[in-house]
Amino acid sequence: MSFDLPPLPFARNALAPYISEQTMDFHYGKHHAAYATKLTALTEGTEMAKKSLEEVIALTANEPSKAGIFNNAAQVWNHTFFWHSLKPSGGSAPASGALREALVKAFGSVEAFFEAFKNAAVGQFGSGWAWLVAEGDTLKIVTTANAQTPLTTAGQTPLLTCDVWEHAYYLDFQNRRPDFVQAFLDHLVNWDFASENYKRHCSGC
Ligand code: MN3
């Protein structure tokens, strides 16, 4: 078994001008692909190769001797989750429904959520990720460094993520991470995906 690069849920040019085809060629075609290739090479012929991606992440998290496997496995998972967090002509916010209610309850208003998410994403020092997660009956914004993922935090269900590694935005925004995060919130967020994740979380409560 190998850890294949999952297909993109949209065409490589579908998110332009906010995420250009050139960025997708590098970010998906080179970075994401390389994590999958390295993970396959690192696990080939071992018990890990028979596990699911989620199992590999759980088995290697917080194990310094397995950091190479963890980093590549988590980055494969995080990137696949990120692509599904995006869609052409996305953004704004869910007009109605349980997730909108939960956002208002947790952050005061949808606008306040946007501001808090942007501040967290911009404030993540160096490479990492900004996430909207569900925990119990509330929502939280968390950031993770490098390949870290809320998947390994008991009780947290990731709903949505924004990749804030420089490779995610440098070709399109250079050093302007705040502009990239704003474009993500205004034009790219796939709220249908976040709502589905939230529904699954709530059915497990
Ligand atoms: Mn990335």
mmCIF file with all atom_site columns, C-alpha atoms and ligand atoms in Angstrom:
data_model
loop_
_atom_site.group_PDB
_atom_site.id
_atom_site.type_symbol
_atom_site.label_atom_id
_atom_site.label_alt_id
_atom_site.label_comp_id
_atom_site.label_asym_id
_atom_site.label_entity_id
_atom_site.label_seq_id
_atom_site.pdbx_PDB_ins_code
_atom_site.Cartn_x
_atom_site.Cartn_y
_atom_site.Cartn_z
_atom_site.occupancy
_atom_site.B_iso_or_equiv
_atom_site.pdbx_formal_charge
_atom_site.auth_seq_id
_atom_site.auth_comp_id
_atom_site.auth_asym_id
_atom_site.auth_atom_id
_atom_site.pdbx_PDB_model_num
ATOM   1   C  CA . MET A 1 1   ? 0.000   0.000  0.000   1.00 0.00 ? 1   MET A CA 1
ATOM   2   C  CA . SER A 1 2   ? 1.142   3.513  -0.644  1.00 0.00 ? 2   SER A CA 1
ATOM   3   C  CA . PHE A 1 3   ? -0.034  6.870  0.523   1.00 0.00 ? 3   PHE A CA 1
ATOM   4   C  CA . ASP A 1 4   ? -1.241  8.395  -2.713  1.00 0.00 ? 4   ASP A CA 1
ATOM   5   C  CA . LEU A 1 5   ? -1.779  12.064 -3.432  1.00 0.00 ? 5   LEU A CA 1
ATOM   6   C  CA . PRO A 1 6   ? -5.563  12.540 -3.278  1.00 0.00 ? 6   PRO A CA 1
ATOM   7   C  CA . PRO A 1 7   ? -7.185  14.330 -6.224  1.00 0.00 ? 7   PRO A CA 1
ATOM   8   C  CA . LEU A 1 8   ? -8.006  18.035 -5.911  1.00 0.00 ? 8   LEU A CA 1
ATOM   9   C  CA . PRO A 1 9   ? -11.720 18.857 -5.500  1.00 0.00 ? 9   PRO A CA 1
ATOM   10  C  CA . PHE A 1 10  ? -11.395 21.663 -8.098  1.00 0.00 ? 10  PHE A CA 1
ATOM   11  C  CA . ALA A 1 11  ? -9.303  22.555 -11.156 1.00 0.00 ? 11  ALA A CA 1
ATOM   12  C  CA . ARG A 1 12  ? -5.862  24.028 -10.486 1.00 0.00 ? 12  ARG A CA 1
ATOM   13  C  CA . ASN A 1 13  ? -6.908  27.382 -11.960 1.00 0.00 ? 13  ASN A CA 1
ATOM   14  C  CA . ALA A 1 14  ? -10.306 27.497 -10.199 1.00 0.00 ? 14  ALA A CA 1
ATOM   15  C  CA . LEU A 1 15  ? -9.251  29.677 -7.254  1.00 0.00 ? 15  LEU A CA 1
ATOM   16  C  CA . ALA A 1 16  ? -7.519  32.421 -9.251  1.00 0.00 ? 16  ALA A CA 1
ATOM   17  C  CA . PRO A 1 17  ? -6.801  35.244 -8.728  1.00 0.00 ? 17  PRO A CA 1
ATOM   18  C  CA . TYR A 1 18  ? -6.660  34.589 -4.971  1.00 0.00 ? 18  TYR A CA 1
ATOM   19  C  CA . ILE A 1 19  ? -4.711  31.350 -5.344  1.00 0.00 ? 19  ILE A CA 1
ATOM   20  C  CA . SER A 1 20  ? -3.154  31.196 -8.803  1.00 0.00 ? 20  SER A CA 1
ATOM   21  C  CA . GLU A 1 21  ? -2.662  28.116 -10.952 1.00 0.00 ? 21  GLU A CA 1
ATOM   22  C  CA . GLN A 1 22  ? 1.078   28.606 -10.499 1.00 0.00 ? 22  GLN A CA 1
ATOM   23  C  CA . THR A 1 23  ? 0.671   28.429 -6.715  1.00 0.00 ? 23  THR A CA 1
ATOM   24  C  CA . MET A 1 24  ? -1.424  25.266 -7.087  1.00 0.00 ? 24  MET A CA 1
ATOM   25  C  CA . ASP A 1 25  ? 1.213   23.735 -9.375  1.00 0.00 ? 25  ASP A CA 1
ATOM   26  C  CA . PHE A 1 26  ? 3.795   24.175 -6.613  1.00 0.00 ? 26  PHE A CA 1
ATOM   27  C  CA . HIS A 1 27  ? 1.653   23.798 -3.514  1.00 0.00 ? 27  HIS A CA 1
ATOM   28  C  CA . TYR A 1 28  ? -0.340  20.759 -4.637  1.00 0.00 ? 28  TYR A CA 1
ATOM   29  C  CA . GLY A 1 29  ? 1.825   19.428 -7.445  1.00 0.00 ? 29  GLY A CA 1
ATOM   30  C  CA . LYS A 1 30  ? 5.156   19.726 -5.591  1.00 0.00 ? 30  LYS A CA 1
ATOM   31  C  CA . HIS A 1 31  ? 4.738   20.273 -1.831  1.00 0.00 ? 31  HIS A CA 1
ATOM   32  C  CA . HIS A 1 32  ? 1.672   18.104 -1.161  1.00 0.00 ? 32  HIS A CA 1
ATOM   33  C  CA . ALA A 1 33  ? 2.898   15.479 -3.625  1.00 0.00 ? 33  ALA A CA 1
ATOM   34  C  CA . ALA A 1 34  ? 6.324   15.371 -1.950  1.00 0.00 ? 34  ALA A CA 1
ATOM   35  C  CA . TYR A 1 35  ? 4.789   14.728 1.494   1.00 0.00 ? 35  TYR A CA 1
ATOM   36  C  CA . ALA A 1 36  ? 2.875   11.748 0.045   1.00 0.00 ? 36  ALA A CA 1
ATOM   37  C  CA . THR A 1 37  ? 5.949   10.385 -1.751  1.00 0.00 ? 37  THR A CA 1
ATOM   38  C  CA . LYS A 1 38  ? 8.147   10.756 1.351   1.00 0.00 ? 38  LYS A CA 1
ATOM   39  C  CA . LEU A 1 39  ? 5.519   9.147  3.595   1.00 0.00 ? 39  LEU A CA 1
ATOM   40  C  CA . THR A 1 40  ? 5.302   6.165  1.255   1.00 0.00 ? 40  THR A CA 1
ATOM   41  C  CA . ALA A 1 41  ? 9.100   5.835  1.180   1.00 0.00 ? 41  ALA A CA 1
ATOM   42  C  CA . LEU A 1 42  ? 9.417   6.138  4.984   1.00 0.00 ? 42  LEU A CA 1
ATOM   43  C  CA . THR A 1 43  ? 6.767   3.484  5.680   1.00 0.00 ? 43  THR A CA 1
ATOM   44  C  CA . GLU A 1 44  ? 7.419   1.040  2.851   1.00 0.00 ? 44  GLU A CA 1
ATOM   45  C  CA . GLY A 1 45  ? 7.695   -2.533 4.110   1.00 0.00 ? 45  GLY A CA 1
ATOM   46  C  CA . THR A 1 46  ? 6.697   -1.615 7.687   1.00 0.00 ? 46  THR A CA 1
ATOM   47  C  CA . GLU A 1 47  ? 3.518   -2.140 9.691   1.00 0.00 ? 47  GLU A CA 1
ATOM   48  C  CA . MET A 1 48  ? 2.743   1.554  9.149   1.00 0.00 ? 48  MET A CA 1
ATOM   49  C  CA . ALA A 1 49  ? 2.203   0.973  5.452   1.00 0.00 ? 49  ALA A CA 1
ATOM   50  C  CA . LYS A 1 50  ? -0.875  -1.124 6.291   1.00 0.00 ? 50  LYS A CA 1
ATOM   51  C  CA . LYS A 1 51  ? -2.471  1.596  8.445   1.00 0.00 ? 51  LYS A CA 1
ATOM   52  C  CA . SER A 1 52  ? -4.774  4.398  7.438   1.00 0.00 ? 52  SER A CA 1
ATOM   53  C  CA . LEU A 1 53  ? -3.349  7.912  7.254   1.00 0.00 ? 53  LEU A CA 1
ATOM   54  C  CA . GLU A 1 54  ? -5.253  8.875  10.425  1.00 0.00 ? 54  GLU A CA 1
ATOM   55  C  CA . GLU A 1 55  ? -3.868  5.825  12.260  1.00 0.00 ? 55  GLU A CA 1
ATOM   56  C  CA . VAL A 1 56  ? -0.305  6.687  11.198  1.00 0.00 ? 56  VAL A CA 1
ATOM   57  C  CA . ILE A 1 57  ? -0.767  10.224 12.534  1.00 0.00 ? 57  ILE A CA 1
ATOM   58  C  CA . ALA A 1 58  ? -2.147  8.963  15.858  1.00 0.00 ? 58  ALA A CA 1
ATOM   59  C  CA . LEU A 1 59  ? 0.633   6.366  16.230  1.00 0.00 ? 59  LEU A CA 1
ATOM   60  C  CA . THR A 1 60  ? 3.494   8.797  15.565  1.00 0.00 ? 60  THR A CA 1
ATOM   61  C  CA . ALA A 1 61  ? 2.290   12.007 17.250  1.00 0.00 ? 61  ALA A CA 1
ATOM   62  C  CA . ASN A 1 62  ? 4.542   13.108 20.125  1.00 0.00 ? 62  ASN A CA 1
ATOM   63  C  CA . GLU A 1 63  ? 7.060   10.355 19.305  1.00 0.00 ? 63  GLU A CA 1
ATOM   64  C  CA . PRO A 1 64  ? 10.372  12.137 18.626  1.00 0.00 ? 64  PRO A CA 1
ATOM   65  C  CA . SER A 1 65  ? 11.845  9.057  16.924  1.00 0.00 ? 65  SER A CA 1
ATOM   66  C  CA . LYS A 1 66  ? 8.905   9.010  14.484  1.00 0.00 ? 66  LYS A CA 1
ATOM   67  C  CA . ALA A 1 67  ? 8.917   12.721 13.697  1.00 0.00 ? 67  ALA A CA 1
ATOM   68  C  CA . GLY A 1 68  ? 9.736   12.186 10.037  1.00 0.00 ? 68  GLY A CA 1
ATOM   69  C  CA . ILE A 1 69  ? 6.762   9.915  9.500   1.00 0.00 ? 69  ILE A CA 1
ATOM   70  C  CA . PHE A 1 70  ? 4.471   12.129 11.583  1.00 0.00 ? 70  PHE A CA 1
ATOM   71  C  CA . ASN A 1 71  ? 5.434   15.319 9.760   1.00 0.00 ? 71  ASN A CA 1
ATOM   72  C  CA . ASN A 1 72  ? 4.820   13.852 6.310   1.00 0.00 ? 72  ASN A CA 1
ATOM   73  C  CA . ALA A 1 73  ? 1.628   12.016 7.299   1.00 0.00 ? 73  ALA A CA 1
ATOM   74  C  CA . ALA A 1 74  ? 0.139   15.052 9.043   1.00 0.00 ? 74  ALA A CA 1
ATOM   75  C  CA . GLN A 1 75  ? 1.082   17.308 6.132   1.00 0.00 ? 75  GLN A CA 1
ATOM   76  C  CA . VAL A 1 76  ? -0.651  14.938 3.675   1.00 0.00 ? 76  VAL A CA 1
ATOM   77  C  CA . TRP A 1 77  ? -3.785  15.015 5.846   1.00 0.00 ? 77  TRP A CA 1
ATOM   78  C  CA . ASN A 1 78  ? -3.650  18.772 6.565   1.00 0.00 ? 78  ASN A CA 1
ATOM   79  C  CA . HIS A 1 79  ? -3.285  19.668 2.883   1.00 0.00 ? 79  HIS A CA 1
ATOM   80  C  CA . THR A 1 80  ? -6.129  17.406 1.752   1.00 0.00 ? 80  THR A CA 1
ATOM   81  C  CA . PHE A 1 81  ? -8.286  18.994 4.454   1.00 0.00 ? 81  PHE A CA 1
ATOM   82  C  CA . PHE A 1 82  ? -7.178  22.465 3.318   1.00 0.00 ? 82  PHE A CA 1
ATOM   83  C  CA . TRP A 1 83  ? -8.151  21.866 -0.332  1.00 0.00 ? 83  TRP A CA 1
ATOM   84  C  CA . HIS A 1 84  ? -11.592 20.781 0.840   1.00 0.00 ? 84  HIS A CA 1
ATOM   85  C  CA . SER A 1 85  ? -11.810 23.904 2.996   1.00 0.00 ? 85  SER A CA 1
ATOM   86  C  CA . LEU A 1 86  ? -11.657 25.943 -0.230  1.00 0.00 ? 86  LEU A CA 1
ATOM   87  C  CA . LYS A 1 87  ? -13.984 26.404 -3.160  1.00 0.00 ? 87  LYS A CA 1
ATOM   88  C  CA . PRO A 1 88  ? -14.318 28.786 -6.099  1.00 0.00 ? 88  PRO A CA 1
ATOM   89  C  CA . SER A 1 89  ? -16.665 31.681 -5.224  1.00 0.00 ? 89  SER A CA 1
ATOM   90  C  CA . GLY A 1 90  ? -16.641 30.637 -1.575  1.00 0.00 ? 90  GLY A CA 1
ATOM   91  C  CA . GLY A 1 91  ? -16.259 32.869 1.438   1.00 0.00 ? 91  GLY A CA 1
ATOM   92  C  CA . SER A 1 92  ? -18.741 35.121 3.198   1.00 0.00 ? 92  SER A CA 1
ATOM   93  C  CA . ALA A 1 93  ? -20.465 32.946 5.826   1.00 0.00 ? 93  ALA A CA 1
ATOM   94  C  CA . PRO A 1 94  ? -23.145 30.297 6.173   1.00 0.00 ? 94  PRO A CA 1
ATOM   95  C  CA . ALA A 1 95  ? -26.420 32.180 5.826   1.00 0.00 ? 95  ALA A CA 1
ATOM   96  C  CA . SER A 1 96  ? -28.279 29.990 8.257   1.00 0.00 ? 96  SER A CA 1
ATOM   97  C  CA . GLY A 1 97  ? -28.100 26.708 10.089  1.00 0.00 ? 97  GLY A CA 1
ATOM   98  C  CA . ALA A 1 98  ? -26.430 25.140 13.074  1.00 0.00 ? 98  ALA A CA 1
ATOM   99  C  CA . LEU A 1 99  ? -22.886 26.245 12.252  1.00 0.00 ? 99  LEU A CA 1
ATOM   100 C  CA . ARG A 1 100 ? -23.885 29.890 11.925  1.00 0.00 ? 100 ARG A CA 1
ATOM   101 C  CA . GLU A 1 101 ? -25.671 29.714 15.270  1.00 0.00 ? 101 GLU A CA 1
ATOM   102 C  CA . ALA A 1 102 ? -22.617 28.097 16.849  1.00 0.00 ? 102 ALA A CA 1
ATOM   103 C  CA . LEU A 1 103 ? -20.309 30.803 15.408  1.00 0.00 ? 103 LEU A CA 1
ATOM   104 C  CA . VAL A 1 104 ? -22.514 33.556 16.866  1.00 0.00 ? 104 VAL A CA 1
ATOM   105 C  CA . LYS A 1 105 ? -22.704 31.782 20.215  1.00 0.00 ? 105 LYS A CA 1
ATOM   106 C  CA . ALA A 1 106 ? -18.944 31.236 20.435  1.00 0.00 ? 106 ALA A CA 1
ATOM   107 C  CA . PHE A 1 107 ? -17.648 34.530 19.024  1.00 0.00 ? 107 PHE A CA 1
ATOM   108 C  CA . GLY A 1 108 ? -20.530 36.994 19.465  1.00 0.00 ? 108 GLY A CA 1
ATOM   109 C  CA . SER A 1 109 ? -21.078 37.480 15.734  1.00 0.00 ? 109 SER A CA 1
ATOM   110 C  CA . VAL A 1 110 ? -19.911 36.111 12.422  1.00 0.00 ? 110 VAL A CA 1
ATOM   111 C  CA . GLU A 1 111 ? -17.925 39.325 11.880  1.00 0.00 ? 111 GLU A CA 1
ATOM   112 C  CA . ALA A 1 112 ? -16.190 38.832 15.230  1.00 0.00 ? 112 ALA A CA 1
ATOM   113 C  CA . PHE A 1 113 ? -15.301 35.291 14.176  1.00 0.00 ? 113 PHE A CA 1
ATOM   114 C  CA . PHE A 1 114 ? -13.749 36.598 10.944  1.00 0.00 ? 114 PHE A CA 1
ATOM   115 C  CA . GLU A 1 115 ? -11.659 39.109 12.873  1.00 0.00 ? 115 GLU A CA 1
ATOM   116 C  CA . ALA A 1 116 ? -10.523 36.552 15.436  1.00 0.00 ? 116 ALA A CA 1
ATOM   117 C  CA . PHE A 1 117 ? -9.649  33.999 12.746  1.00 0.00 ? 117 PHE A CA 1
ATOM   118 C  CA . LYS A 1 118 ? -7.658  36.555 10.776  1.00 0.00 ? 118 LYS A CA 1
ATOM   119 C  CA . ASN A 1 119 ? -5.768  37.688 13.886  1.00 0.00 ? 119 ASN A CA 1
ATOM   120 C  CA . ALA A 1 120 ? -4.909  34.091 14.764  1.00 0.00 ? 120 ALA A CA 1
ATOM   121 C  CA . ALA A 1 121 ? -3.793  33.223 11.222  1.00 0.00 ? 121 ALA A CA 1
ATOM   122 C  CA . VAL A 1 122 ? -1.677  36.367 10.895  1.00 0.00 ? 122 VAL A CA 1
ATOM   123 C  CA . GLY A 1 123 ? -0.269  35.943 14.409  1.00 0.00 ? 123 GLY A CA 1
ATOM   124 C  CA . GLN A 1 124 ? 0.942   32.354 13.902  1.00 0.00 ? 124 GLN A CA 1
ATOM   125 C  CA . PHE A 1 125 ? 4.732   32.878 13.990  1.00 0.00 ? 125 PHE A CA 1
ATOM   126 C  CA . GLY A 1 126 ? 6.484   31.126 11.119  1.00 0.00 ? 126 GLY A CA 1
ATOM   127 C  CA . SER A 1 127 ? 4.968   28.138 9.349   1.00 0.00 ? 127 SER A CA 1
ATOM   128 C  CA . GLY A 1 128 ? 1.699   26.606 10.427  1.00 0.00 ? 128 GLY A CA 1
ATOM   129 C  CA . TRP A 1 129 ? -2.056  26.457 10.206  1.00 0.00 ? 129 TRP A CA 1
ATOM   130 C  CA . ALA A 1 130 ? -5.118  28.311 11.501  1.00 0.00 ? 130 ALA A CA 1
ATOM   131 C  CA . TRP A 1 131 ? -8.171  26.167 12.263  1.00 0.00 ? 131 TRP A CA 1
ATOM   132 C  CA . LEU A 1 132 ? -11.780 26.445 13.239  1.00 0.00 ? 132 LEU A CA 1
ATOM   133 C  CA . VAL A 1 133 ? -12.471 23.431 15.457  1.00 0.00 ? 133 VAL A CA 1
ATOM   134 C  CA . ALA A 1 134 ? -15.456 22.107 17.355  1.00 0.00 ? 134 ALA A CA 1
ATOM   135 C  CA . GLU A 1 135 ? -14.845 20.989 20.921  1.00 0.00 ? 135 GLU A CA 1
ATOM   136 C  CA . GLY A 1 136 ? -17.767 19.648 22.916  1.00 0.00 ? 136 GLY A CA 1
ATOM   137 C  CA . ASP A 1 137 ? -20.631 22.067 22.317  1.00 0.00 ? 137 ASP A CA 1
ATOM   138 C  CA . THR A 1 138 ? -18.486 25.064 21.425  1.00 0.00 ? 138 THR A CA 1
ATOM   139 C  CA . LEU A 1 139 ? -16.247 26.325 18.622  1.00 0.00 ? 139 LEU A CA 1
ATOM   140 C  CA . LYS A 1 140 ? -12.651 27.482 18.933  1.00 0.00 ? 140 LYS A CA 1
ATOM   141 C  CA . ILE A 1 141 ? -9.962  28.977 16.757  1.00 0.00 ? 141 ILE A CA 1
ATOM   142 C  CA . VAL A 1 142 ? -6.612  27.266 17.189  1.00 0.00 ? 142 VAL A CA 1
ATOM   143 C  CA . THR A 1 143 ? -3.271  27.539 15.432  1.00 0.00 ? 143 THR A CA 1
ATOM   144 C  CA . THR A 1 144 ? -0.721  24.786 14.983  1.00 0.00 ? 144 THR A CA 1
ATOM   145 C  CA . ALA A 1 145 ? 2.968   25.047 14.084  1.00 0.00 ? 145 ALA A CA 1
ATOM   146 C  CA . ASN A 1 146 ? 4.592   23.299 11.138  1.00 0.00 ? 146 ASN A CA 1
ATOM   147 C  CA . ALA A 1 147 ? 2.826   19.943 10.583  1.00 0.00 ? 147 ALA A CA 1
ATOM   148 C  CA . GLN A 1 148 ? 0.912   19.885 13.882  1.00 0.00 ? 148 GLN A CA 1
ATOM   149 C  CA . THR A 1 149 ? -2.801  19.182 13.554  1.00 0.00 ? 149 THR A CA 1
ATOM   150 C  CA . PRO A 1 150 ? -5.825  19.343 15.873  1.00 0.00 ? 150 PRO A CA 1
ATOM   151 C  CA . LEU A 1 151 ? -6.540  15.728 14.865  1.00 0.00 ? 151 LEU A CA 1
ATOM   152 C  CA . THR A 1 152 ? -4.166  14.724 17.651  1.00 0.00 ? 152 THR A CA 1
ATOM   153 C  CA . THR A 1 153 ? -5.924  16.830 20.308  1.00 0.00 ? 153 THR A CA 1
ATOM   154 C  CA . ALA A 1 154 ? -8.542  14.675 22.011  1.00 0.00 ? 154 ALA A CA 1
ATOM   155 C  CA . GLY A 1 155 ? -12.039 16.076 21.668  1.00 0.00 ? 155 GLY A CA 1
ATOM   156 C  CA . GLN A 1 156 ? -11.284 18.526 18.851  1.00 0.00 ? 156 GLN A CA 1
ATOM   157 C  CA . THR A 1 157 ? -12.910 18.118 15.434  1.00 0.00 ? 157 THR A CA 1
ATOM   158 C  CA . PRO A 1 158 ? -11.364 20.251 12.672  1.00 0.00 ? 158 PRO A CA 1
ATOM   159 C  CA . LEU A 1 159 ? -14.032 22.118 10.680  1.00 0.00 ? 159 LEU A CA 1
ATOM   160 C  CA . LEU A 1 160 ? -11.935 24.386 8.476   1.00 0.00 ? 160 LEU A CA 1
ATOM   161 C  CA . THR A 1 161 ? -8.293  25.323 7.968   1.00 0.00 ? 161 THR A CA 1
ATOM   162 C  CA . CYS A 1 162 ? -6.088  27.933 6.346   1.00 0.00 ? 162 CYS A CA 1
ATOM   163 C  CA . ASP A 1 163 ? -2.491  27.046 5.459   1.00 0.00 ? 163 ASP A CA 1
ATOM   164 C  CA . VAL A 1 164 ? -0.244  29.944 6.483   1.00 0.00 ? 164 VAL A CA 1
ATOM   165 C  CA . TRP A 1 165 ? 3.093   28.461 5.417   1.00 0.00 ? 165 TRP A CA 1
ATOM   166 C  CA . GLU A 1 166 ? 4.730   30.983 3.067   1.00 0.00 ? 166 GLU A CA 1
ATOM   167 C  CA . HIS A 1 167 ? 4.472   28.470 0.188   1.00 0.00 ? 167 HIS A CA 1
ATOM   168 C  CA . ALA A 1 168 ? 0.671   28.900 0.409   1.00 0.00 ? 168 ALA A CA 1
ATOM   169 C  CA . TYR A 1 169 ? 0.703   32.562 -0.583  1.00 0.00 ? 169 TYR A CA 1
ATOM   170 C  CA . TYR A 1 170 ? 4.136   33.876 -1.517  1.00 0.00 ? 170 TYR A CA 1
ATOM   171 C  CA . LEU A 1 171 ? 3.729   33.733 -5.309  1.00 0.00 ? 171 LEU A CA 1
ATOM   172 C  CA . ASP A 1 172 ? 0.393   35.585 -5.130  1.00 0.00 ? 172 ASP A CA 1
ATOM   173 C  CA . PHE A 1 173 ? 0.787   37.893 -2.113  1.00 0.00 ? 173 PHE A CA 1
ATOM   174 C  CA . GLN A 1 174 ? 4.566   37.866 -1.379  1.00 0.00 ? 174 GLN A CA 1
ATOM   175 C  CA . ASN A 1 175 ? 4.915   38.761 2.322   1.00 0.00 ? 175 ASN A CA 1
ATOM   176 C  CA . ARG A 1 176 ? 1.329   40.021 2.708   1.00 0.00 ? 176 ARG A CA 1
ATOM   177 C  CA . ARG A 1 177 ? -0.120  37.183 4.765   1.00 0.00 ? 177 ARG A CA 1
ATOM   178 C  CA . PRO A 1 178 ? -2.993  39.386 6.081   1.00 0.00 ? 178 PRO A CA 1
ATOM   179 C  CA . ASP A 1 179 ? -4.180  39.954 2.475   1.00 0.00 ? 179 ASP A CA 1
ATOM   180 C  CA . PHE A 1 180 ? -4.062  36.206 1.765   1.00 0.00 ? 180 PHE A CA 1
ATOM   181 C  CA . VAL A 1 181 ? -6.081  35.397 4.894   1.00 0.00 ? 181 VAL A CA 1
ATOM   182 C  CA . GLN A 1 182 ? -8.586  38.119 4.021   1.00 0.00 ? 182 GLN A CA 1
ATOM   183 C  CA . ALA A 1 183 ? -8.975  36.656 0.513   1.00 0.00 ? 183 ALA A CA 1
ATOM   184 C  CA . PHE A 1 184 ? -9.443  33.203 2.062   1.00 0.00 ? 184 PHE A CA 1
ATOM   185 C  CA . LEU A 1 185 ? -12.241 34.515 4.307   1.00 0.00 ? 185 LEU A CA 1
ATOM   186 C  CA . ASP A 1 186 ? -13.906 36.714 1.678   1.00 0.00 ? 186 ASP A CA 1
ATOM   187 C  CA . HIS A 1 187 ? -13.679 34.491 -1.414  1.00 0.00 ? 187 HIS A CA 1
ATOM   188 C  CA . LEU A 1 188 ? -12.536 30.934 -0.749  1.00 0.00 ? 188 LEU A CA 1
ATOM   189 C  CA . VAL A 1 189 ? -13.982 29.363 2.407   1.00 0.00 ? 189 VAL A CA 1
ATOM   190 C  CA . ASN A 1 190 ? -16.055 26.269 1.662   1.00 0.00 ? 190 ASN A CA 1
ATOM   191 C  CA . TRP A 1 191 ? -18.763 26.656 4.323   1.00 0.00 ? 191 TRP A CA 1
ATOM   192 C  CA . ASP A 1 192 ? -20.589 23.561 3.049   1.00 0.00 ? 192 ASP A CA 1
ATOM   193 C  CA . PHE A 1 193 ? -17.552 21.475 3.974   1.00 0.00 ? 193 PHE A CA 1
ATOM   194 C  CA . ALA A 1 194 ? -17.301 23.130 7.410   1.00 0.00 ? 194 ALA A CA 1
ATOM   195 C  CA . SER A 1 195 ? -21.022 22.570 8.024   1.00 0.00 ? 195 SER A CA 1
ATOM   196 C  CA . GLU A 1 196 ? -20.752 18.877 7.103   1.00 0.00 ? 196 GLU A CA 1
ATOM   197 C  CA . ASN A 1 197 ? -17.825 18.472 9.507   1.00 0.00 ? 197 ASN A CA 1
ATOM   198 C  CA . TYR A 1 198 ? -19.801 20.253 12.225  1.00 0.00 ? 198 TYR A CA 1
ATOM   199 C  CA . LYS A 1 199 ? -22.826 18.005 11.657  1.00 0.00 ? 199 LYS A CA 1
ATOM   200 C  CA . ARG A 1 200 ? -20.639 14.921 12.025  1.00 0.00 ? 200 ARG A CA 1
ATOM   201 C  CA . HIS A 1 201 ? -19.132 16.357 15.230  1.00 0.00 ? 201 HIS A CA 1
ATOM   202 C  CA . CYS A 1 202 ? -22.566 17.085 16.707  1.00 0.00 ? 202 CYS A CA 1
ATOM   203 C  CA . SER A 1 203 ? -23.910 13.630 15.943  1.00 0.00 ? 203 SER A CA 1
ATOM   204 C  CA . GLY A 1 204 ? -21.028 12.287 18.047  1.00 0.00 ? 204 GLY A CA 1
ATOM   205 C  CA . CYS A 1 205 ? -21.848 14.467 21.077  1.00 0.00 ? 205 CYS A CA 1
HETATM 206 MN MN . MN3 B 2 .   ? 1.098   23.971 2.471   1.00 0.00 ? 1   MN3 B MN 1
#
